[in-house]
Amino acid sequence: MRQSRPIFIGPILLSVATLLSCSQEPLQDQDAVRVEAPARHLTFTATIEGDPLTKTSVSGSSIQWNPHEQINIFYGSSAGSCFVSTNESPSTSVSFEGELDAFTGTIEGGEALSFWGIYPQIGLRDNIPDKTLLMVAKSPGLSLPFRQVCSRLLVALDRSDVTEVVLRGNGGETLAGRVDVTMDASGNPVWTPSVSGGSQEVVLRSEGGPFAAGDYYMALLPQTLSGGFTVTYLTSTQRGVFSTSGAKVFERN
C-alpha cells in the first residue's frame, strides 16, 4: 500500500509516500502512542541527522533548529496539522507542539501506523534557503528523527549585485519536479519520479534587492550529473557563467 501527500517546496513538488510491508510488526518505540479522533494535543521531540549543513541555522559543526519553526505532521489518513517549535533560541533538539486529528486505529496495510513529519525549508546568506529544502521523519512514537531528502550546491558570491543564480545539469537532467519519497530499509529517504517532466534547472532568486556577498545553498534532487553542471549568475546588467565537466555526484545531504 502506498501513502502519499503532495506538498510544495520551492521548485520541487513532492509526494511523500511510504511502502508498507506485508507482515504485521508491533510498535517498538517506547513512547509509541495511539491517536484517536477527535484532535488531541501532542508534543514531539525533533532532531536532525548528523550533518552540519542540514538545517536553516548553522553554527560551527552543530545542527540547529531556529526558534518557532513549523512542520507538518501526518498520522494514518489524517489531513495533517501544523506543529510549532517551542524553542526561543537555536537548538539541536526541540519540542514541537500542536493538535492532530486522526482516525481511530493503529494498523494500516499490515504495518503499525507511523507519524510522518515534513519540513519544507528565499536565499539567506550563510543559511539553508527557506522553502527549497525538504526533510522528512517517520516514527511510531513522539521522537521524530528528521532526514534530508535533497542534495545541495554551495554558491559563494564575492559581489553584492547578483539578483539570480541558475543551476543546470549539462546532460539535461531533471533537478526538480514531482517525486515520490519513500524510506528505505535503513530509514533513509529515497526519491523516484511520480510523473513525467520536471524542471531541468534550479533558480535562486533574491527577495528585496540583490544578494549580499556570502555563501548560499541551492537544493536539487540527489543524482549523478553525467556531464557536470553549469551555474549562471545574473545582475541587472551582466551575465556570468561557471561550468564544470565530467560526472558530478550529488548525494543526499
JSON list of N, CA, C and O in Angstrom, two decimals, residues 197-250:
[
{"chain": "A", "resi": 197, "resn": "GLY", "atom": "N", "xyz": [8.26, 14.65, -16.88]},
{"chain": "A", "resi": 197, "resn": "GLY", "atom": "CA", "xyz": [8.56, 16.08, -16.90]},
{"chain": "A", "resi": 197, "resn": "GLY", "atom": "C", "xyz": [9.40, 16.48, -15.71]},
{"chain": "A", "resi": 197, "resn": "GLY", "atom": "O", "xyz": [10.17, 15.70, -15.18]},
{"chain": "A", "resi": 198, "resn": "GLY", "atom": "N", "xyz": [9.25, 17.68, -15.25]},
{"chain": "A", "resi": 198, "resn": "GLY", "atom": "CA", "xyz": [10.07, 18.21, -14.19]},
{"chain": "A", "resi": 198, "resn": "GLY", "atom": "C", "xyz": [10.91, 19.35, -14.71]},
{"chain": "A", "resi": 198, "resn": "GLY", "atom": "O", "xyz": [10.93, 19.65, -15.90]},
{"chain": "A", "resi": 199, "resn": "SER", "atom": "N", "xyz": [11.66, 19.96, -13.83]},
{"chain": "A", "resi": 199, "resn": "SER", "atom": "CA", "xyz": [12.47, 21.12, -14.20]},
{"chain": "A", "resi": 199, "resn": "SER", "atom": "C", "xyz": [13.93, 20.72, -14.37]},
{"chain": "A", "resi": 199, "resn": "SER", "atom": "O", "xyz": [14.48, 19.99, -13.54]},
{"chain": "A", "resi": 200, "resn": "GLN", "atom": "N", "xyz": [14.56, 21.20, -15.42]},
{"chain": "A", "resi": 200, "resn": "GLN", "atom": "CA", "xyz": [15.98, 20.95, -15.67]},
{"chain": "A", "resi": 200, "resn": "GLN", "atom": "C", "xyz": [16.86, 22.03, -15.05]},
{"chain": "A", "resi": 200, "resn": "GLN", "atom": "O", "xyz": [18.08, 22.01, -15.26]},
{"chain": "A", "resi": 201, "resn": "GLU", "atom": "N", "xyz": [16.28, 22.92, -14.30]},
{"chain": "A", "resi": 201, "resn": "GLU", "atom": "CA", "xyz": [17.08, 23.95, -13.65]},
{"chain": "A", "resi": 201, "resn": "GLU", "atom": "C", "xyz": [16.51, 24.29, -12.28]},
{"chain": "A", "resi": 201, "resn": "GLU", "atom": "O", "xyz": [15.33, 24.08, -12.00]},
{"chain": "A", "resi": 202, "resn": "VAL", "atom": "N", "xyz": [17.40, 24.76, -11.42]},
{"chain": "A", "resi": 202, "resn": "VAL", "atom": "CA", "xyz": [17.01, 25.28, -10.11]},
{"chain": "A", "resi": 202, "resn": "VAL", "atom": "C", "xyz": [17.45, 26.74, -10.07]},
{"chain": "A", "resi": 202, "resn": "VAL", "atom": "O", "xyz": [18.59, 27.06, -10.42]},
{"chain": "A", "resi": 203, "resn": "VAL", "atom": "N", "xyz": [16.55, 27.62, -9.66]},
{"chain": "A", "resi": 203, "resn": "VAL", "atom": "CA", "xyz": [16.83, 29.05, -9.67]},
{"chain": "A", "resi": 203, "resn": "VAL", "atom": "C", "xyz": [16.78, 29.60, -8.26]},
{"chain": "A", "resi": 203, "resn": "VAL", "atom": "O", "xyz": [15.84, 29.34, -7.51]},
{"chain": "A", "resi": 204, "resn": "LEU", "atom": "N", "xyz": [17.82, 30.35, -7.91]},
{"chain": "A", "resi": 204, "resn": "LEU", "atom": "CA", "xyz": [17.87, 31.04, -6.63]},
{"chain": "A", "resi": 204, "resn": "LEU", "atom": "C", "xyz": [17.68, 32.52, -6.91]},
{"chain": "A", "resi": 204, "resn": "LEU", "atom": "O", "xyz": [18.52, 33.15, -7.55]},
{"chain": "A", "resi": 205, "resn": "ARG", "atom": "N", "xyz": [16.55, 33.07, -6.47]},
{"chain": "A", "resi": 205, "resn": "ARG", "atom": "CA", "xyz": [16.24, 34.48, -6.71]},
{"chain": "A", "resi": 205, "resn": "ARG", "atom": "C", "xyz": [16.28, 35.25, -5.41]},
{"chain": "A", "resi": 205, "resn": "ARG", "atom": "O", "xyz": [15.84, 34.76, -4.37]},
{"chain": "A", "resi": 206, "resn": "SER", "atom": "N", "xyz": [16.76, 36.48, -5.50]},
{"chain": "A", "resi": 206, "resn": "SER", "atom": "CA", "xyz": [16.83, 37.33, -4.33]},
{"chain": "A", "resi": 206, "resn": "SER", "atom": "C", "xyz": [15.48, 37.99, -4.07]},
{"chain": "A", "resi": 206, "resn": "SER", "atom": "O", "xyz": [14.75, 38.32, -5.01]},
{"chain": "A", "resi": 207, "resn": "GLU", "atom": "N", "xyz": [15.16, 38.17, -2.83]},
{"chain": "A", "resi": 207, "resn": "GLU", "atom": "CA", "xyz": [13.95, 38.90, -2.45]},
{"chain": "A", "resi": 207, "resn": "GLU", "atom": "C", "xyz": [14.36, 40.21, -1.80]},
{"chain": "A", "resi": 207, "resn": "GLU", "atom": "O", "xyz": [15.16, 40.23, -0.87]},
{"chain": "A", "resi": 208, "resn": "GLY", "atom": "N", "xyz": [13.83, 41.31, -2.31]},
{"chain": "A", "resi": 208, "resn": "GLY", "atom": "CA", "xyz": [14.12, 42.60, -1.70]},
{"chain": "A", "resi": 208, "resn": "GLY", "atom": "C", "xyz": [15.46, 43.18, -2.12]},
{"chain": "A", "resi": 208, "resn": "GLY", "atom": "O", "xyz": [16.14, 43.81, -1.31]},
{"chain": "A", "resi": 209, "resn": "GLY", "atom": "N", "xyz": [15.88, 42.97, -3.38]},
{"chain": "A", "resi": 209, "resn": "GLY", "atom": "CA", "xyz": [17.13, 43.52, -3.84]},
{"chain": "A", "resi": 209, "resn": "GLY", "atom": "C", "xyz": [18.18, 42.45, -4.07]},
{"chain": "A", "resi": 209, "resn": "GLY", "atom": "O", "xyz": [17.95, 41.27, -3.79]},
{"chain": "A", "resi": 210, "resn": "PRO", "atom": "N", "xyz": [19.37, 42.83, -4.56]},
{"chain": "A", "resi": 210, "resn": "PRO", "atom": "CA", "xyz": [20.43, 41.86, -4.86]},
{"chain": "A", "resi": 210, "resn": "PRO", "atom": "C", "xyz": [20.89, 41.12, -3.61]},
{"chain": "A", "resi": 210, "resn": "PRO", "atom": "O", "xyz": [20.70, 41.57, -2.48]},
{"chain": "A", "resi": 211, "resn": "PHE", "atom": "N", "xyz": [21.50, 39.95, -3.85]},
{"chain": "A", "resi": 211, "resn": "PHE", "atom": "CA", "xyz": [22.10, 39.19, -2.75]},
{"chain": "A", "resi": 211, "resn": "PHE", "atom": "C", "xyz": [23.29, 39.95, -2.17]},
{"chain": "A", "resi": 211, "resn": "PHE", "atom": "O", "xyz": [24.07, 40.56, -2.91]},
{"chain": "A", "resi": 212, "resn": "ALA", "atom": "N", "xyz": [23.45, 39.89, -0.87]},
{"chain": "A", "resi": 212, "resn": "ALA", "atom": "CA", "xyz": [24.69, 40.36, -0.26]},
{"chain": "A", "resi": 212, "resn": "ALA", "atom": "C", "xyz": [25.77, 39.33, -0.53]},
{"chain": "A", "resi": 212, "resn": "ALA", "atom": "O", "xyz": [25.49, 38.15, -0.72]},
{"chain": "A", "resi": 213, "resn": "ALA", "atom": "N", "xyz": [27.01, 39.75, -0.55]},
{"chain": "A", "resi": 213, "resn": "ALA", "atom": "CA", "xyz": [28.11, 38.81, -0.75]},
{"chain": "A", "resi": 213, "resn": "ALA", "atom": "C", "xyz": [28.10, 37.78, 0.38]},
{"chain": "A", "resi": 213, "resn": "ALA", "atom": "O", "xyz": [27.82, 38.09, 1.53]},
{"chain": "A", "resi": 214, "resn": "GLY", "atom": "N", "xyz": [28.40, 36.52, 0.04]},
{"chain": "A", "resi": 214, "resn": "GLY", "atom": "CA", "xyz": [28.39, 35.47, 1.05]},
{"chain": "A", "resi": 214, "resn": "GLY", "atom": "C", "xyz": [28.07, 34.12, 0.43]},
{"chain": "A", "resi": 214, "resn": "GLY", "atom": "O", "xyz": [28.04, 33.97, -0.80]},
{"chain": "A", "resi": 215, "resn": "ASP", "atom": "N", "xyz": [27.84, 33.12, 1.28]},
{"chain": "A", "resi": 215, "resn": "ASP", "atom": "CA", "xyz": [27.57, 31.75, 0.84]},
{"chain": "A", "resi": 215, "resn": "ASP", "atom": "C", "xyz": [26.07, 31.49, 0.81]},
{"chain": "A", "resi": 215, "resn": "ASP", "atom": "O", "xyz": [25.35, 31.85, 1.75]},
{"chain": "A", "resi": 216, "resn": "TYR", "atom": "N", "xyz": [25.60, 30.82, -0.24]},
{"chain": "A", "resi": 216, "resn": "TYR", "atom": "CA", "xyz": [24.20, 30.46, -0.39]},
{"chain": "A", "resi": 216, "resn": "TYR", "atom": "C", "xyz": [24.11, 28.99, -0.82]},
{"chain": "A", "resi": 216, "resn": "TYR", "atom": "O", "xyz": [25.07, 28.43, -1.34]},
{"chain": "A", "resi": 217, "resn": "TYR", "atom": "N", "xyz": [22.95, 28.39, -0.60]},
{"chain": "A", "resi": 217, "resn": "TYR", "atom": "CA", "xyz": [22.77, 26.98, -0.92]},
{"chain": "A", "resi": 217, "resn": "TYR", "atom": "C", "xyz": [21.60, 26.79, -1.87]},
{"chain": "A", "resi": 217, "resn": "TYR", "atom": "O", "xyz": [20.54, 27.39, -1.70]},
{"chain": "A", "resi": 218, "resn": "MET", "atom": "N", "xyz": [21.79, 25.92, -2.88]},
{"chain": "A", "resi": 218, "resn": "MET", "atom": "CA", "xyz": [20.74, 25.59, -3.83]},
{"chain": "A", "resi": 218, "resn": "MET", "atom": "C", "xyz": [20.40, 24.11, -3.67]},
{"chain": "A", "resi": 218, "resn": "MET", "atom": "O", "xyz": [21.30, 23.25, -3.67]},
{"chain": "A", "resi": 219, "resn": "ALA", "atom": "N", "xyz": [19.12, 23.80, -3.52]},
{"chain": "A", "resi": 219, "resn": "ALA", "atom": "CA", "xyz": [18.69, 22.41, -3.33]},
{"chain": "A", "resi": 219, "resn": "ALA", "atom": "C", "xyz": [18.35, 21.78, -4.67]},
{"chain": "A", "resi": 219, "resn": "ALA", "atom": "O", "xyz": [17.76, 22.42, -5.55]},
{"chain": "A", "resi": 220, "resn": "LEU", "atom": "N", "xyz": [18.70, 20.50, -4.82]},
{"chain": "A", "resi": 220, "resn": "LEU", "atom": "CA", "xyz": [18.35, 19.75, -6.01]},
{"chain": "A", "resi": 220, "resn": "LEU", "atom": "C", "xyz": [18.16, 18.28, -5.64]},
{"chain": "A", "resi": 220, "resn": "LEU", "atom": "O", "xyz": [18.59, 17.85, -4.56]},
{"chain": "A", "resi": 221, "resn": "LEU", "atom": "N", "xyz": [17.53, 17.52, -6.53]},
{"chain": "A", "resi": 221, "resn": "LEU", "atom": "CA", "xyz": [17.32, 16.10, -6.28]},
{"chain": "A", "resi": 221, "resn": "LEU", "atom": "C", "xyz": [18.65, 15.36, -6.37]},
{"chain": "A", "resi": 221, "resn": "LEU", "atom": "O", "xyz": [19.42, 15.56, -7.31]},
{"chain": "A", "resi": 222, "resn": "PRO", "atom": "N", "xyz": [18.96, 14.49, -5.40]},
{"chain": "A", "resi": 222, "resn": "PRO", "atom": "CA", "xyz": [20.23, 13.75, -5.41]},
{"chain": "A", "resi": 222, "resn": "PRO", "atom": "C", "xyz": [20.36, 12.87, -6.66]},
{"chain": "A", "resi": 222, "resn": "PRO", "atom": "O", "xyz": [19.43, 12.15, -7.02]},
{"chain": "A", "resi": 223, "resn": "GLN", "atom": "N", "xyz": [21.53, 12.93, -7.31]},
{"chain": "A", "resi": 223, "resn": "GLN", "atom": "CA", "xyz": [21.75, 12.18, -8.54]},
{"chain": "A", "resi": 223, "resn": "GLN", "atom": "C", "xyz": [23.16, 12.43, -9.05]},
{"chain": "A", "resi": 223, "resn": "GLN", "atom": "O", "xyz": [23.89, 13.27, -8.53]},
{"chain": "A", "resi": 224, "resn": "THR", "atom": "N", "xyz": [23.53, 11.72, -10.12]},
{"chain": "A", "resi": 224, "resn": "THR", "atom": "CA", "xyz": [24.78, 11.97, -10.81]},
{"chain": "A", "resi": 224, "resn": "THR", "atom": "C", "xyz": [24.51, 12.79, -12.06]},
{"chain": "A", "resi": 224, "resn": "THR", "atom": "O", "xyz": [23.70, 12.40, -12.91]},
{"chain": "A", "resi": 225, "resn": "LEU", "atom": "N", "xyz": [25.18, 13.93, -12.19]},
{"chain": "A", "resi": 225, "resn": "LEU", "atom": "CA", "xyz": [25.08, 14.76, -13.39]},
{"chain": "A", "resi": 225, "resn": "LEU", "atom": "C", "xyz": [26.21, 14.34, -14.33]},
{"chain": "A", "resi": 225, "resn": "LEU", "atom": "O", "xyz": [27.39, 14.63, -14.09]},
{"chain": "A", "resi": 226, "resn": "SER", "atom": "N", "xyz": [25.83, 13.61, -15.38]},
{"chain": "A", "resi": 226, "resn": "SER", "atom": "CA", "xyz": [26.81, 12.89, -16.20]},
{"chain": "A", "resi": 226, "resn": "SER", "atom": "C", "xyz": [27.83, 13.81, -16.87]},
{"chain": "A", "resi": 226, "resn": "SER", "atom": "O", "xyz": [28.99, 13.41, -17.05]},
{"chain": "A", "resi": 227, "resn": "GLY", "atom": "N", "xyz": [27.43, 15.00, -17.24]},
{"chain": "A", "resi": 227, "resn": "GLY", "atom": "CA", "xyz": [28.35, 15.91, -17.91]},
{"chain": "A", "resi": 227, "resn": "GLY", "atom": "C", "xyz": [28.75, 17.10, -17.08]},
{"chain": "A", "resi": 227, "resn": "GLY", "atom": "O", "xyz": [29.19, 18.12, -17.61]},
{"chain": "A", "resi": 228, "resn": "GLY", "atom": "N", "xyz": [28.59, 16.98, -15.78]},
{"chain": "A", "resi": 228, "resn": "GLY", "atom": "CA", "xyz": [28.86, 18.12, -14.91]},
{"chain": "A", "resi": 228, "resn": "GLY", "atom": "C", "xyz": [27.68, 19.07, -14.85]},
{"chain": "A", "resi": 228, "resn": "GLY", "atom": "O", "xyz": [26.55, 18.71, -15.20]},
{"chain": "A", "resi": 229, "resn": "PHE", "atom": "N", "xyz": [27.93, 20.30, -14.45]},
{"chain": "A", "resi": 229, "resn": "PHE", "atom": "CA", "xyz": [26.85, 21.27, -14.30]},
{"chain": "A", "resi": 229, "resn": "PHE", "atom": "C", "xyz": [27.34, 22.67, -14.66]},
{"chain": "A", "resi": 229, "resn": "PHE", "atom": "O", "xyz": [28.54, 22.94, -14.73]},
{"chain": "A", "resi": 230, "resn": "THR", "atom": "N", "xyz": [26.38, 23.57, -14.86]},
{"chain": "A", "resi": 230, "resn": "THR", "atom": "CA", "xyz": [26.67, 24.97, -15.17]},
{"chain": "A", "resi": 230, "resn": "THR", "atom": "C", "xyz": [25.87, 25.87, -14.24]},
{"chain": "A", "resi": 230, "resn": "THR", "atom": "O", "xyz": [24.66, 25.65, -14.03]},
{"chain": "A", "resi": 231, "resn": "VAL", "atom": "N", "xyz": [26.54, 26.85, -13.67]},
{"chain": "A", "resi": 231, "resn": "VAL", "atom": "CA", "xyz": [25.90, 27.86, -12.83]},
{"chain": "A", "resi": 231, "resn": "VAL", "atom": "C", "xyz": [25.99, 29.20, -13.53]},
{"chain": "A", "resi": 231, "resn": "VAL", "atom": "O", "xyz": [27.08, 29.64, -13.93]},
{"chain": "A", "resi": 232, "resn": "THR", "atom": "N", "xyz": [24.84, 29.86, -13.72]},
{"chain": "A", "resi": 232, "resn": "THR", "atom": "CA", "xyz": [24.78, 31.17, -14.36]},
{"chain": "A", "resi": 232, "resn": "THR", "atom": "C", "xyz": [24.40, 32.22, -13.34]},
{"chain": "A", "resi": 232, "resn": "THR", "atom": "O", "xyz": [23.45, 32.04, -12.57]},
{"chain": "A", "resi": 233, "resn": "TYR", "atom": "N", "xyz": [25.17, 33.31, -13.33]},
{"chain": "A", "resi": 233, "resn": "TYR", "atom": "CA", "xyz": [24.94, 34.41, -12.39]},
{"chain": "A", "resi": 233, "resn": "TYR", "atom": "C", "xyz": [24.44, 35.62, -13.17]},
{"chain": "A", "resi": 233, "resn": "TYR", "atom": "O", "xyz": [25.02, 35.99, -14.19]},
{"chain": "A", "resi": 234, "resn": "LEU", "atom": "N", "xyz": [23.37, 36.23, -12.66]},
{"chain": "A", "resi": 234, "resn": "LEU", "atom": "CA", "xyz": [22.78, 37.38, -13.33]},
{"chain": "A", "resi": 234, "resn": "LEU", "atom": "C", "xyz": [22.76, 38.59, -12.41]},
{"chain": "A", "resi": 234, "resn": "LEU", "atom": "O", "xyz": [22.42, 38.48, -11.22]},
{"chain": "A", "resi": 235, "resn": "THR", "atom": "N", "xyz": [23.14, 39.74, -12.96]},
{"chain": "A", "resi": 235, "resn": "THR", "atom": "CA", "xyz": [22.93, 41.02, -12.29]},
{"chain": "A", "resi": 235, "resn": "THR", "atom": "C", "xyz": [21.95, 41.81, -13.15]},
{"chain": "A", "resi": 235, "resn": "THR", "atom": "O", "xyz": [21.43, 41.29, -14.15]},
{"chain": "A", "resi": 236, "resn": "SER", "atom": "N", "xyz": [21.72, 43.06, -12.82]},
{"chain": "A", "resi": 236, "resn": "SER", "atom": "CA", "xyz": [20.80, 43.87, -13.63]},
{"chain": "A", "resi": 236, "resn": "SER", "atom": "C", "xyz": [21.37, 44.18, -15.01]},
{"chain": "A", "resi": 236, "resn": "SER", "atom": "O", "xyz": [20.62, 44.48, -15.94]},
{"chain": "A", "resi": 237, "resn": "THR", "atom": "N", "xyz": [22.71, 44.05, -15.18]},
{"chain": "A", "resi": 237, "resn": "THR", "atom": "CA", "xyz": [23.34, 44.41, -16.46]},
{"chain": "A", "resi": 237, "resn": "THR", "atom": "C", "xyz": [24.30, 43.36, -16.98]},
{"chain": "A", "resi": 237, "resn": "THR", "atom": "O", "xyz": [24.77, 43.46, -18.12]},
{"chain": "A", "resi": 238, "resn": "GLN", "atom": "N", "xyz": [24.63, 42.32, -16.20]},
{"chain": "A", "resi": 238, "resn": "GLN", "atom": "CA", "xyz": [25.65, 41.37, -16.60]},
{"chain": "A", "resi": 238, "resn": "GLN", "atom": "C", "xyz": [25.20, 39.93, -16.44]},
{"chain": "A", "resi": 238, "resn": "GLN", "atom": "O", "xyz": [24.24, 39.64, -15.71]},
{"chain": "A", "resi": 239, "resn": "ARG", "atom": "N", "xyz": [25.93, 39.04, -17.13]},
{"chain": "A", "resi": 239, "resn": "ARG", "atom": "CA", "xyz": [25.67, 37.61, -17.04]},
{"chain": "A", "resi": 239, "resn": "ARG", "atom": "C", "xyz": [27.01, 36.89, -16.98]},
{"chain": "A", "resi": 239, "resn": "ARG", "atom": "O", "xyz": [27.88, 37.07, -17.83]},
{"chain": "A", "resi": 240, "resn": "GLY", "atom": "N", "xyz": [27.20, 36.07, -15.95]},
{"chain": "A", "resi": 240, "resn": "GLY", "atom": "CA", "xyz": [28.43, 35.31, -15.82]},
{"chain": "A", "resi": 240, "resn": "GLY", "atom": "C", "xyz": [28.14, 33.83, -15.73]},
{"chain": "A", "resi": 240, "resn": "GLY", "atom": "O", "xyz": [27.07, 33.43, -15.24]},
{"chain": "A", "resi": 241, "resn": "VAL", "atom": "N", "xyz": [29.08, 32.98, -16.20]},
{"chain": "A", "resi": 241, "resn": "VAL", "atom": "CA", "xyz": [28.85, 31.54, -16.25]},
{"chain": "A", "resi": 241, "resn": "VAL", "atom": "C", "xyz": [30.04, 30.79, -15.65]},
{"chain": "A", "resi": 241, "resn": "VAL", "atom": "O", "xyz": [31.20, 31.12, -15.93]},
{"chain": "A", "resi": 242, "resn": "PHE", "atom": "N", "xyz": [29.74, 29.80, -14.80]},
{"chain": "A", "resi": 242, "resn": "PHE", "atom": "CA", "xyz": [30.74, 28.88, -14.28]},
{"chain": "A", "resi": 242, "resn": "PHE", "atom": "C", "xyz": [30.30, 27.48, -14.66]},
{"chain": "A", "resi": 242, "resn": "PHE", "atom": "O", "xyz": [29.17, 27.07, -14.38]},
{"chain": "A", "resi": 243, "resn": "SER", "atom": "N", "xyz": [31.17, 26.71, -15.33]},
{"chain": "A", "resi": 243, "resn": "SER", "atom": "CA", "xyz": [30.78, 25.40, -15.82]},
{"chain": "A", "resi": 243, "resn": "SER", "atom": "C", "xyz": [31.82, 24.35, -15.46]},
{"chain": "A", "resi": 243, "resn": "SER", "atom": "O", "xyz": [33.03, 24.63, -15.43]},
{"chain": "A", "resi": 244, "resn": "THR", "atom": "N", "xyz": [31.36, 23.13, -15.17]},
{"chain": "A", "resi": 244, "resn": "THR", "atom": "CA", "xyz": [32.25, 22.00, -14.89]},
{"chain": "A", "resi": 244, "resn": "THR", "atom": "C", "xyz": [32.06, 20.94, -15.97]},
{"chain": "A", "resi": 244, "resn": "THR", "atom": "O", "xyz": [31.09, 20.98, -16.73]},
{"chain": "A", "resi": 245, "resn": "SER", "atom": "N", "xyz": [32.97, 19.97, -16.03]},
{"chain": "A", "resi": 245, "resn": "SER", "atom": "CA", "xyz": [32.84, 18.86, -16.97]},
{"chain": "A", "resi": 245, "resn": "SER", "atom": "C", "xyz": [33.10, 17.56, -16.23]},
{"chain": "A", "resi": 245, "resn": "SER", "atom": "O", "xyz": [33.65, 17.54, -15.12]},
{"chain": "A", "resi": 246, "resn": "GLY", "atom": "N", "xyz": [32.69, 16.44, -16.83]},
{"chain": "A", "resi": 246, "resn": "GLY", "atom": "CA", "xyz": [32.84, 15.16, -16.17]},
{"chain": "A", "resi": 246, "resn": "GLY", "atom": "C", "xyz": [31.70, 14.93, -15.19]},
{"chain": "A", "resi": 246, "resn": "GLY", "atom": "O", "xyz": [31.03, 15.86, -14.74]},
{"chain": "A", "resi": 247, "resn": "ALA", "atom": "N", "xyz": [31.49, 13.68, -14.83]},
{"chain": "A", "resi": 247, "resn": "ALA", "atom": "CA", "xyz": [30.38, 13.32, -13.95]},
{"chain": "A", "resi": 247, "resn": "ALA", "atom": "C", "xyz": [30.56, 13.94, -12.57]},
{"chain": "A", "resi": 247, "resn": "ALA", "atom": "O", "xyz": [31.65, 13.90, -11.99]},
{"chain": "A", "resi": 248, "resn": "LYS", "atom": "N", "xyz": [29.49, 14.50, -12.05]},
{"chain": "A", "resi": 248, "resn": "LYS", "atom": "CA", "xyz": [29.49, 15.09, -10.71]},
{"chain": "A", "resi": 248, "resn": "LYS", "atom": "C", "xyz": [28.36, 14.42, -9.92]},
{"chain": "A", "resi": 248, "resn": "LYS", "atom": "O", "xyz": [27.22, 14.40, -10.35]},
{"chain": "A", "resi": 249, "resn": "VAL", "atom": "N", "xyz": [28.70, 13.88, -8.76]},
{"chain": "A", "resi": 249, "resn": "VAL", "atom": "CA", "xyz": [27.74, 13.17, -7.93]},
{"chain": "A", "resi": 249, "resn": "VAL", "atom": "C", "xyz": [27.21, 14.08, -6.85]},
{"chain": "A", "resi": 249, "resn": "VAL", "atom": "O", "xyz": [27.96, 14.63, -6.06]},
{"chain": "A", "resi": 250, "resn": "PHE", "atom": "N", "xyz": [25.89, 14.24, -6.82]},
{"chain": "A", "resi": 250, "resn": "PHE", "atom": "CA", "xyz": [25.22, 14.99, -5.76]},
{"chain": "A", "resi": 250, "resn": "PHE", "atom": "C", "xyz": [24.50, 13.99, -4.86]},
{"chain": "A", "resi": 250, "resn": "PHE", "atom": "O", "xyz": [23.43, 13.50, -5.22]}
]
